[in-house]
């Protein structure tokens, strides 16, 4: 019997022939922790008696969730991370380098066929680069730094084939919101997802990353994209050329195969307070907004900023709407400046923050007031997610968020597109 991509990756990292359902201890290629999870991982590592971080040069600690620190407590956690990185020789980012998942990929730490963990639930993002990547808790990160290994149950795999051509005004965020609405929050629990199809092949790496970022919102363990010329070009652009990926065998056994034709898909919006509470925009009527946010590990990449700029150029953000834009990394921020995108945002009346998580996690840089409606390109809209459990968060694409910011209500972006 042939193997899925997940089965091939776990076989390669255990030195054994393994299949879905097997319990394994696997060697890890790279690890990540951010400023919300690394401090506890450091504490557990020290409690274990750790004297050396295994493959320290492949461990990245990222300060991104609360940067610059909004209070002394966070500042001290950042100092703890810096001291640990200096002592054990791990990689670490400084303020303003960007969101952990984007920086991790830009540093070439996620590679095709690799096995990666991160102490952040959206570590599944790296599957865009044809690896198996998944989120873990802080204690698992500590154990992995101590041993270089971690135990897994090899997941069953489902295959999702997305065919057709995306219509005008519809982008990858609409695709993954549609999937979240279809499968619901627990529909693919502990599954690996292999993506393929015409839509996937047409999407850029930026677009594909939006989809792998949100597979965890359907309960999935990992989401894996095919390796192709676009993947090669990404690695070439960051100075880490890769020539070969991992493919499933033709006779691989899948738990299920789902096929969708998205030629008639329209912009999608996840309504409060769950990611799977998704509606096509034609069914949403006159929802006033108070805050619009473009950024995060889901939609803060260059393509996302270009999409937003295409709507905002020559227009003004509606009165009484706070619009916040947060590039996902310094690299993206610099390129956006070169392309004039930052000028467009500022002239439209938006606020552009330093690269990082921005207001997504709810510690600073844009906490909404009681009763306010937010429309965001983030990946979660749970009550209290942005720091106020009396606010209402709606999730949408950069095009939809930008259009809504201009008209002051949730708006079909096609109304403002030429």
Short mmCIF file of C-alpha atoms in Angstrom, two decimals:
data_model
loop_
_atom_site.label_atom_id
_atom_site.label_comp_id
_atom_site.label_asym_id
_atom_site.label_seq_id
_atom_site.Cartn_x
_atom_site.Cartn_y
_atom_site.Cartn_z
CA UNK A 1 0.00 0.00 0.00
CA UNK A 2 1.28 3.45 -0.93
CA UNK A 3 1.86 6.25 1.54
CA UNK A 4 0.44 9.69 2.10
CA UNK A 5 2.77 12.66 2.52
CA UNK A 6 2.38 12.52 6.30
CA UNK A 7 3.21 8.80 6.38
CA UNK A 8 6.31 9.39 4.25
CA UNK A 9 7.53 12.23 6.47
CA UNK A 10 7.04 10.25 9.68
CA UNK A 11 8.69 7.19 8.17
CA UNK A 12 11.71 9.30 7.22
CA UNK A 13 11.93 10.83 10.71
CA UNK A 14 11.60 7.56 12.63
CA UNK A 15 13.72 5.33 10.42
CA UNK A 16 10.80 2.89 10.25
CA UNK A 17 7.97 2.05 7.91
CA UNK A 18 5.01 3.68 9.64
CA UNK A 19 1.37 4.20 8.75
CA UNK A 20 -1.59 6.20 10.02
CA UNK A 21 -2.51 5.29 13.58
CA UNK A 22 0.99 4.28 14.63
CA UNK A 23 2.48 5.82 17.78
CA UNK A 24 6.01 7.00 17.05
CA UNK A 25 8.91 8.96 18.48
CA UNK A 26 10.26 11.14 15.68
CA UNK A 27 13.30 13.33 15.20
CA UNK A 28 12.49 17.01 14.67
CA UNK A 29 14.01 19.33 12.10
CA UNK A 30 13.17 22.69 13.66
CA UNK A 31 11.34 24.21 16.64
CA UNK A 32 9.64 27.53 17.38
CA UNK A 33 8.39 29.34 20.45
CA UNK A 34 6.83 32.79 20.77
CA UNK A 35 6.66 35.25 23.65
CA UNK A 36 3.36 33.85 24.92
CA UNK A 37 4.64 30.27 25.15
CA UNK A 38 8.45 30.34 25.34
CA UNK A 39 8.71 31.52 28.97
CA UNK A 40 6.86 28.43 30.25
CA UNK A 41 8.89 26.20 27.91
CA UNK A 42 12.09 27.70 29.34
CA UNK A 43 10.84 27.04 32.89
CA UNK A 44 10.02 23.41 32.10
CA UNK A 45 13.34 22.92 30.27
CA UNK A 46 15.21 24.08 33.36
CA UNK A 47 13.07 21.90 35.63
CA UNK A 48 14.04 18.93 33.45
CA UNK A 49 17.66 19.74 34.17
CA UNK A 50 18.43 20.73 30.61
CA UNK A 51 22.05 21.67 30.01
CA UNK A 52 22.02 21.77 26.22
CA UNK A 53 19.39 22.56 23.60
CA UNK A 54 19.55 19.89 20.91
CA UNK A 55 20.11 21.44 17.46
CA UNK A 56 19.96 24.90 19.03
CA UNK A 57 20.66 26.56 15.69
CA UNK A 58 17.32 25.14 14.46
CA UNK A 59 15.34 26.54 17.40
CA UNK A 60 13.78 29.98 16.94
CA UNK A 61 12.35 32.09 19.78
CA UNK A 62 10.20 34.95 18.54
CA UNK A 63 9.07 38.13 20.25
CA UNK A 64 5.95 39.09 18.33
CA UNK A 65 2.72 38.91 20.34
CA UNK A 66 3.38 41.97 22.51
CA UNK A 67 6.08 44.03 20.81
CA UNK A 68 7.21 46.54 21.92
CA UNK A 69 6.23 45.32 25.39
CA UNK A 70 3.12 47.08 26.72
CA UNK A 71 4.04 46.54 30.37
CA UNK A 72 6.88 45.53 32.66
CA UNK A 73 5.69 41.94 32.94
CA UNK A 74 6.04 41.34 29.22
CA UNK A 75 9.36 43.20 29.15
CA UNK A 76 10.71 40.79 31.75
CA UNK A 77 9.49 37.78 29.75
CA UNK A 78 11.34 39.13 26.73
CA UNK A 79 14.48 39.45 28.83
CA UNK A 80 14.07 35.84 29.94
CA UNK A 81 13.92 34.75 26.30
CA UNK A 82 16.99 36.79 25.35
CA UNK A 83 18.99 35.39 28.25
CA UNK A 84 18.00 31.82 27.35
CA UNK A 85 18.91 32.28 23.68
CA UNK A 86 22.30 33.71 24.60
CA UNK A 87 23.02 30.93 27.08
CA UNK A 88 22.01 28.00 24.87
CA UNK A 89 22.71 29.37 21.39
CA UNK A 90 19.22 29.31 19.93
CA UNK A 91 18.04 31.76 17.31
CA UNK A 92 15.94 34.69 18.53
CA UNK A 93 14.21 37.58 16.83
CA UNK A 94 14.22 41.14 18.02
CA UNK A 95 11.40 43.66 18.21
CA UNK A 96 9.78 44.40 14.87
CA UNK A 97 11.11 41.44 12.90
CA UNK A 98 7.60 40.11 12.53
CA UNK A 99 5.09 37.37 13.27
CA UNK A 100 6.67 34.07 14.32
CA UNK A 101 5.25 32.03 11.44
CA UNK A 102 6.33 34.43 8.73
CA UNK A 103 9.81 34.95 10.18
CA UNK A 104 10.29 31.21 10.66
CA UNK A 105 9.64 30.63 6.96
CA UNK A 106 11.76 33.58 5.85
CA UNK A 107 14.69 32.17 7.82
CA UNK A 108 14.47 28.89 5.90
CA UNK A 109 13.68 26.76 8.95
CA UNK A 110 10.68 25.01 7.36
CA UNK A 111 11.78 22.86 4.42
CA UNK A 112 10.04 20.33 2.13
CA UNK A 113 9.68 16.95 3.79
CA UNK A 114 10.58 18.38 7.18
CA UNK A 115 9.00 17.73 10.56
CA UNK A 116 8.48 20.92 12.56
CA UNK A 117 6.77 21.84 15.81
CA UNK A 118 6.01 25.20 17.34
CA UNK A 119 4.47 26.32 20.60
CA UNK A 120 1.69 28.13 18.77
CA UNK A 121 -1.44 26.57 17.34
CA UNK A 122 -0.95 28.15 13.91
CA UNK A 123 2.40 26.45 13.37
CA UNK A 124 0.45 24.46 10.77
CA UNK A 125 1.13 27.42 8.46
CA UNK A 126 4.50 25.97 7.37
CA UNK A 127 2.76 23.12 5.57
CA UNK A 128 2.52 25.59 2.70
CA UNK A 129 6.17 24.65 2.10
CA UNK A 130 5.43 20.92 1.78
CA UNK A 131 6.45 19.94 5.32
CA UNK A 132 4.55 18.50 8.28
CA UNK A 133 4.27 21.23 10.89
CA UNK A 134 2.02 21.36 13.90
CA UNK A 135 1.42 23.27 17.10
CA UNK A 136 2.26 21.90 20.53
CA UNK A 137 2.17 23.06 24.14
CA UNK A 138 5.03 24.71 26.00
CA UNK A 139 5.96 21.52 27.87
CA UNK A 140 6.26 19.61 24.58
CA UNK A 141 8.51 22.37 23.24
CA UNK A 142 10.66 22.03 26.34
CA UNK A 143 10.90 18.25 25.90
CA UNK A 144 11.81 18.70 22.25
CA UNK A 145 14.57 21.20 23.08
CA UNK A 146 15.85 18.68 25.66
CA UNK A 147 15.77 15.59 23.40
CA UNK A 148 15.41 16.73 19.77
CA UNK A 149 12.44 14.36 19.47
CA UNK A 150 8.72 14.18 20.24
CA UNK A 151 6.04 11.50 20.21
CA UNK A 152 3.19 11.55 17.72
CA UNK A 153 0.29 9.50 16.56
CA UNK A 154 0.65 9.40 12.78
CA UNK A 155 -2.57 11.07 11.61
CA UNK A 156 -5.02 9.80 9.04
CA UNK A 157 -5.02 11.95 5.94
CA UNK A 158 -7.89 13.52 4.04
CA UNK A 159 -7.39 14.99 0.59
CA UNK A 160 -9.11 18.23 -0.39
CA UNK A 161 -9.18 19.01 -4.11
CA UNK A 162 -10.16 22.57 -5.00
CA UNK A 163 -11.02 23.01 -8.67
CA UNK A 164 -12.33 25.83 -10.83
CA UNK A 165 -11.25 29.45 -11.13
CA UNK A 166 -11.78 31.90 -8.28
CA UNK A 167 -14.11 34.71 -9.39
CA UNK A 168 -13.29 38.41 -9.17
CA UNK A 169 -13.08 39.64 -5.58
CA UNK A 170 -12.59 36.14 -4.17
CA UNK A 171 -9.21 35.17 -2.70
CA UNK A 172 -7.64 32.43 -0.58
CA UNK A 173 -9.12 33.75 2.69
CA UNK A 174 -12.58 33.26 1.24
CA UNK A 175 -11.60 29.72 0.29
CA UNK A 176 -10.48 28.74 3.77
CA UNK A 177 -13.45 30.44 5.43
CA UNK A 178 -15.72 28.47 3.11
CA UNK A 179 -13.93 25.27 4.14
CA UNK A 180 -14.22 26.17 7.83
CA UNK A 181 -17.95 26.71 7.38
CA UNK A 182 -18.26 23.39 5.57
CA UNK A 183 -16.20 21.17 7.89
CA UNK A 184 -16.91 23.10 11.11
CA UNK A 185 -14.48 23.53 14.00
CA UNK A 186 -14.10 19.83 14.74
CA UNK A 187 -14.80 18.23 11.37
CA UNK A 188 -11.19 17.29 10.67
CA UNK A 189 -9.87 16.73 14.18
CA UNK A 190 -6.33 15.30 14.23
CA UNK A 191 -6.32 14.80 10.47
CA UNK A 192 -3.53 15.70 8.07
CA UNK A 193 -4.90 17.47 5.02
CA UNK A 194 -3.31 17.22 1.58
CA UNK A 195 -4.42 20.05 -0.70
CA UNK A 196 -4.47 19.91 -4.48
CA UNK A 197 -6.45 21.06 -7.46
CA UNK A 198 -6.58 23.89 -9.97
CA UNK A 199 -7.30 26.57 -7.38
CA UNK A 200 -4.32 25.53 -5.26
CA UNK A 201 -1.99 25.42 -8.25
CA UNK A 202 -3.10 28.92 -9.27
CA UNK A 203 -2.54 30.44 -5.81
CA UNK A 204 0.73 32.08 -4.81
CA UNK A 205 2.70 30.89 -1.79
CA UNK A 206 1.21 33.83 0.13
CA UNK A 207 -2.29 32.70 -0.81
CA UNK A 208 -1.64 29.06 0.02
CA UNK A 209 -0.20 30.03 3.41
CA UNK A 210 -3.52 31.63 4.36
CA UNK A 211 -5.15 28.24 3.88
CA UNK A 212 -2.59 26.13 5.76
CA UNK A 213 -2.61 28.71 8.56
CA UNK A 214 -6.27 28.03 9.26
CA UNK A 215 -6.51 24.24 8.99
CA UNK A 216 -6.35 24.10 12.79
CA UNK A 217 -9.67 26.00 12.81
CA UNK A 218 -11.19 22.79 11.39
CA UNK A 219 -9.40 20.69 14.02
CA UNK A 220 -6.68 19.46 11.66
CA UNK A 221 -3.21 18.46 12.86
CA UNK A 222 -1.48 19.68 9.70
CA UNK A 223 -2.19 20.97 6.21
CA UNK A 224 0.27 20.18 3.43
CA UNK A 225 0.56 21.89 0.06
CA UNK A 226 2.21 20.41 -3.04
CA UNK A 227 5.80 21.23 -3.94
CA UNK A 228 6.01 23.01 -7.30
CA UNK A 229 7.80 25.81 -9.15
CA UNK A 230 6.21 28.41 -6.87
CA UNK A 231 7.65 26.62 -3.85
CA UNK A 232 11.06 26.55 -5.51
CA UNK A 233 10.83 30.26 -6.25
CA UNK A 234 10.00 31.06 -2.63
CA UNK A 235 13.07 29.23 -1.34
CA UNK A 236 15.22 30.87 -3.99
CA UNK A 237 13.95 34.30 -2.90
CA UNK A 238 15.04 33.72 0.72
CA UNK A 239 18.42 32.27 -0.22
CA UNK A 240 17.73 28.63 0.70
CA UNK A 241 17.20 26.82 -2.63
CA UNK A 242 15.17 23.60 -2.54
CA UNK A 243 14.74 21.37 -5.55
CA UNK A 244 12.68 18.45 -4.35
CA UNK A 245 9.51 17.94 -2.34
CA UNK A 246 7.41 15.03 -1.09
CA UNK A 247 4.46 13.59 -3.00
CA UNK A 248 1.93 11.01 -1.95
CA UNK A 249 2.04 7.68 -3.73
CA UNK A 250 -0.62 7.15 -6.41
CA UNK A 251 -2.11 4.33 -4.33
CA UNK A 252 -1.96 6.19 -0.99
CA UNK A 253 -4.88 5.43 1.29
CA UNK A 254 -6.96 8.45 2.38
CA UNK A 255 -9.63 8.48 5.04
CA UNK A 256 -11.70 10.62 2.70
CA UNK A 257 -11.37 12.70 -0.45
CA UNK A 258 -13.35 15.92 -0.84
CA UNK A 259 -13.65 17.79 -4.10
CA UNK A 260 -15.07 21.29 -4.55
CA UNK A 261 -15.56 23.51 -7.58
CA UNK A 262 -15.09 27.11 -6.43
CA UNK A 263 -15.88 28.91 -9.69
CA UNK A 264 -19.04 30.41 -8.18
CA UNK A 265 -17.69 31.14 -4.69
CA UNK A 266 -18.42 34.61 -3.37
CA UNK A 267 -16.63 36.56 -0.60
CA UNK A 268 -17.12 34.90 2.79
CA UNK A 269 -17.42 36.32 6.31
CA UNK A 270 -17.15 34.47 9.63
CA UNK A 271 -19.63 36.07 12.00
CA UNK A 272 -19.19 36.27 15.80
CA UNK A 273 -18.19 34.35 17.83
CA UNK A 274 -16.85 31.26 16.04
CA UNK A 275 -14.67 30.76 12.99
CA UNK A 276 -17.09 28.24 11.47
CA UNK A 277 -20.07 30.63 11.64
CA UNK A 278 -19.53 31.50 7.99
CA UNK A 279 -21.87 33.19 5.52
CA UNK A 280 -21.53 34.36 1.93
CA UNK A 281 -21.43 38.13 1.90
CA UNK A 282 -24.69 38.34 -0.04
CA UNK A 283 -26.45 37.11 3.11
CA UNK A 284 -24.99 39.80 5.38
CA UNK A 285 -26.98 42.99 5.56
CA UNK A 286 -25.94 46.40 6.89
CA UNK A 287 -23.52 45.46 9.68
CA UNK A 288 -21.85 48.66 10.85
CA UNK A 289 -18.16 48.37 11.76
CA UNK A 290 -15.99 50.38 14.12
CA UNK A 291 -12.57 48.80 13.60
CA UNK A 292 -10.89 47.20 10.58
CA UNK A 293 -7.70 45.21 10.94
CA UNK A 294 -5.45 43.83 8.19
CA UNK A 295 -2.47 41.73 9.23
CA UNK A 296 -1.57 38.63 11.30
CA UNK A 297 0.04 35.32 10.39
CA UNK A 298 -3.02 34.71 8.21
CA UNK A 299 -3.12 37.81 6.02
CA UNK A 300 -0.23 40.18 6.72
CA UNK A 301 1.87 39.14 3.73
CA UNK A 302 2.83 41.24 0.74
CA UNK A 303 0.06 39.92 -1.48
CA UNK A 304 -2.48 40.77 1.23
CA UNK A 305 -1.16 44.33 1.53
CA UNK A 306 -1.31 44.72 -2.26
CA UNK A 307 -4.94 43.55 -2.24
CA UNK A 308 -5.83 46.03 0.48
CA UNK A 309 -4.04 48.86 -1.34
CA UNK A 310 -5.96 48.10 -4.54
CA UNK A 311 -9.17 48.98 -2.69
CA UNK A 312 -7.85 51.82 -0.50
CA UNK A 313 -5.95 53.73 -3.20
CA UNK A 314 -7.49 57.16 -3.72
CA UNK A 315 -10.16 56.54 -1.09
CA UNK A 316 -10.63 57.43 2.59
CA UNK A 317 -11.45 55.26 5.57
CA UNK A 318 -14.95 56.01 6.80
CA UNK A 319 -15.38 58.45 9.66
CA UNK A 320 -15.44 56.71 13.05
CA UNK A 321 -13.68 53.60 11.70
CA UNK A 322 -10.28 52.77 13.18
CA UNK A 323 -8.24 51.00 10.51
CA UNK A 324 -5.06 49.21 11.60
CA UNK A 325 -2.60 47.55 9.22
CA UNK A 326 0.23 45.36 10.51
CA UNK A 327 2.75 43.85 8.07
CA UNK A 328 3.70 40.28 8.98
CA UNK A 329 7.46 40.90 8.84
CA UNK A 330 10.10 43.57 8.47
CA UNK A 331 10.98 42.12 5.07
CA UNK A 332 7.38 42.58 3.95
CA UNK A 333 7.18 46.07 5.49
CA UNK A 334 10.28 47.23 3.59
CA UNK A 335 8.97 45.89 0.28
CA UNK A 336 5.58 47.46 0.92
CA UNK A 337 7.30 50.81 1.43
CA UNK A 338 9.24 50.39 -1.82
CA UNK A 339 6.00 49.70 -3.68
CA UNK A 340 4.24 52.73 -2.20
CA UNK A 341 1.69 50.66 -0.32
CA UNK A 342 2.39 52.30 3.03
CA UNK A 343 1.77 55.72 1.50
CA UNK A 344 -1.59 54.50 0.21
CA UNK A 345 -2.58 53.22 3.66
CA UNK A 346 -1.56 56.40 5.46
CA UNK A 347 -3.22 58.67 2.92
CA UNK A 348 -6.42 56.64 3.27
CA UNK A 349 -6.39 57.27 7.02
CA UNK A 350 -5.15 53.91 8.28
CA UNK A 351 -2.65 53.34 11.09
CA UNK A 352 0.37 51.21 10.19
CA UNK A 353 2.01 49.45 13.13
CA UNK A 354 5.37 47.73 13.51
CA UNK A 355 5.53 44.14 12.20
CA UNK A 356 4.18 41.64 14.70
CA UNK A 357 0.86 40.21 15.81
CA UNK A 358 -0.67 43.65 16.30
CA UNK A 359 -4.11 43.69 17.94
CA UNK A 360 -4.94 40.09 16.98
CA UNK A 361 -4.21 38.53 20.36
CA UNK A 362 -5.68 41.40 22.37
CA UNK A 363 -2.78 42.73 24.41
CA UNK A 364 -2.24 46.11 22.69
CA UNK A 365 -2.32 48.14 19.46
CA UNK A 366 -6.07 48.18 18.88
CA UNK A 367 -8.27 46.65 21.57
CA UNK A 368 -11.91 47.37 20.63
CA UNK A 369 -14.40 49.09 22.94
CA UNK A 370 -17.54 47.54 24.39
CA UNK A 371 -20.15 46.77 21.75
CA UNK A 372 -17.88 47.54 18.82
CA UNK A 373 -17.88 45.50 15.63
CA UNK A 374 -14.48 44.58 14.23
CA UNK A 375 -13.76 43.18 10.79
CA UNK A 376 -10.39 41.47 10.65
CA UNK A 377 -8.19 39.32 8.45
CA UNK A 378 -7.15 37.26 11.50
CA UNK A 379 -7.87 33.57 12.00
CA UNK A 380 -9.98 33.64 15.16
CA UNK A 381 -13.00 35.60 16.33
CA UNK A 382 -13.77 34.01 19.70
CA UNK A 383 -15.34 36.23 22.32
CA UNK A 384 -12.55 38.23 23.96
CA UNK A 385 -9.99 37.28 21.31
CA UNK A 386 -8.95 40.89 20.68
CA UNK A 387 -8.94 41.81 24.35
CA UNK A 388 -12.58 42.70 24.98
CA UNK A 389 -15.26 40.06 25.45
CA UNK A 390 -17.93 42.67 24.84
CA UNK A 391 -16.77 43.29 21.25
CA UNK A 392 -17.83 41.41 18.11
CA UNK A 393 -15.22 40.13 15.65
CA UNK A 394 -15.92 39.27 12.01
CA UNK A 395 -13.33 37.54 9.81
CA UNK A 396 -12.86 38.25 6.12
CA UNK A 397 -10.33 38.73 3.33
CA UNK A 398 -8.08 41.80 2.92
CA UNK A 399 -10.33 42.92 0.05
CA UNK A 400 -13.48 42.68 2.17
CA UNK A 401 -11.88 44.33 5.19
CA UNK A 402 -10.58 47.24 3.11
CA UNK A 403 -13.92 47.77 1.38
CA UNK A 404 -15.73 47.63 4.71
CA UNK A 405 -13.36 50.20 6.20
CA UNK A 406 -14.19 52.62 3.40
CA UNK A 407 -17.98 52.31 3.59
CA UNK A 408 -18.18 51.79 7.36
CA UNK A 409 -20.15 48.57 7.09
CA UNK A 410 -19.43 45.02 5.98
CA UNK A 411 -19.15 45.44 2.24
CA UNK A 412 -18.80 43.19 -0.79
CA UNK A 413 -15.42 44.28 -2.19
CA UNK A 414 -16.69 43.78 -5.74
CA UNK A 415 -18.70 46.97 -5.27
CA UNK A 416 -15.42 48.94 -5.19
CA UNK A 417 -13.47 46.98 -7.79
CA UNK A 418 -13.07 48.11 -11.39
#
